């Protein structure tokens, strides 16, 4: 089901964008350099702090932070440590509201969503000049927890500025969207997607050519992957080993340079495994050596670079998270950021990898405070 619309756009210059230097600490460990940082204004209480979510070829990182009032604000951090803080026009200022930045492209544009004072989500794109354009997918609901979500992936925007994501309608169902570089929004549903609350289609990544991948929840809330090509043809897929119960199955999540699909497979025991689905249909699954094998443990790949190196994190048997990088030969290296907590649900979470192998993410310390980091490979 394809529908074409012109986006409702609001062009506004962000008033008083803030350029600051944050706290930065560098540590060299085993032929790697890890730099940790906190955005200016980030809170220091439990589940406050800084989350870095993408890194571009220049070493610039983007993400958001939660302040002392639990309001979110977007940031961009240059490789030399200079921060630019921004808020989307219309972003709410109460706890749980505000601006989230998830993805950037080589042109310096940033996308994500913000939550307004009614707790409705709206998409936005911020140009490298600081101009923020707000958009809403046609059919998006206007109630709390509804709206338009470019969400939780470093692969939401391509070099041309096309953006993918999903929206939640007034009945609580999810639908995919693609917003092209001119602001035209196409909405779509994967065949077989459920129509109940918390069911439907979530787009998660886009290629330079406009192919989109993601996943959908069917009427039983089982999960299936999909690929939507640039012409709008949708192919669905399920990988061997995926569970068939609610929230189990195949989660399409990203693309390699040659069009293979990266993602997470959740088995019948609700254990996470990484996968690569090649264009010829062959599948490679992988697990970090120390990944746990219990419920909601395992390996979660999240980002891939132009050299086919993959990054992400794994959850061990004690529910502690650790980072990993898997090179294009399949060699997987595990790591922890100094200062990361070692208790359940603490540790290191990695979101994306630059062409030179630098990765960005965040860690949760022993006090449950978030901090951003960049890990540079040897020789950088």
Short mmCIF file of N, CA and C in Angstrom, two decimals, residues 1 4 19 32 34 38 41 140 203 218 234 268 288 318 354 375:
data_model
loop_
_atom_site.label_atom_id
_atom_site.label_comp_id
_atom_site.label_asym_id
_atom_site.label_seq_id
_atom_site.Cartn_x
_atom_site.Cartn_y
_atom_site.Cartn_z
N UNK A 1 0.86 -1.18 0.00
CA UNK A 1 0.00 0.00 0.00
C UNK A 1 0.90 1.22 0.00
N UNK A 4 1.53 8.74 -1.74
CA UNK A 4 2.52 9.80 -1.92
C UNK A 4 1.92 11.13 -1.44
N UNK A 19 27.30 26.53 21.39
CA UNK A 19 28.54 25.86 21.06
C UNK A 19 29.42 25.91 22.31
N UNK A 32 44.19 0.85 21.41
CA UNK A 32 42.98 1.60 21.07
C UNK A 32 42.93 2.84 21.96
N UNK A 34 40.17 5.31 23.76
CA UNK A 34 38.76 5.55 24.08
C UNK A 34 38.63 6.92 24.72
N UNK A 38 30.91 14.06 28.30
CA UNK A 38 29.59 14.44 28.80
C UNK A 38 29.22 15.78 28.16
N UNK A 41 25.54 20.53 30.30
CA UNK A 41 24.14 20.54 30.72
C UNK A 41 23.55 19.17 30.99
N UNK A 140 -0.28 10.13 10.82
CA UNK A 140 0.27 10.00 12.17
C UNK A 140 -0.72 10.50 13.20
N UNK A 203 10.37 0.96 9.77
CA UNK A 203 11.53 1.13 8.89
C UNK A 203 12.72 1.53 9.73
N UNK A 218 3.44 -9.02 13.09
CA UNK A 218 2.19 -9.52 12.50
C UNK A 218 1.07 -9.51 13.53
N UNK A 234 8.03 -4.48 -2.01
CA UNK A 234 8.38 -4.97 -0.67
C UNK A 234 8.52 -6.49 -0.69
N UNK A 268 13.71 -18.86 19.66
CA UNK A 268 12.54 -19.28 20.44
C UNK A 268 12.79 -19.17 21.94
N UNK A 288 28.94 -12.92 19.66
CA UNK A 288 30.15 -12.58 20.40
C UNK A 288 30.52 -13.75 21.30
N UNK A 318 25.23 -12.21 32.96
CA UNK A 318 24.86 -11.42 34.13
C UNK A 318 24.08 -10.17 33.73
N UNK A 354 32.52 4.39 11.95
CA UNK A 354 32.95 5.24 10.85
C UNK A 354 33.80 4.44 9.86
N UNK A 375 35.61 5.26 20.41
CA UNK A 375 36.75 4.33 20.45
C UNK A 375 37.45 4.40 19.10
#
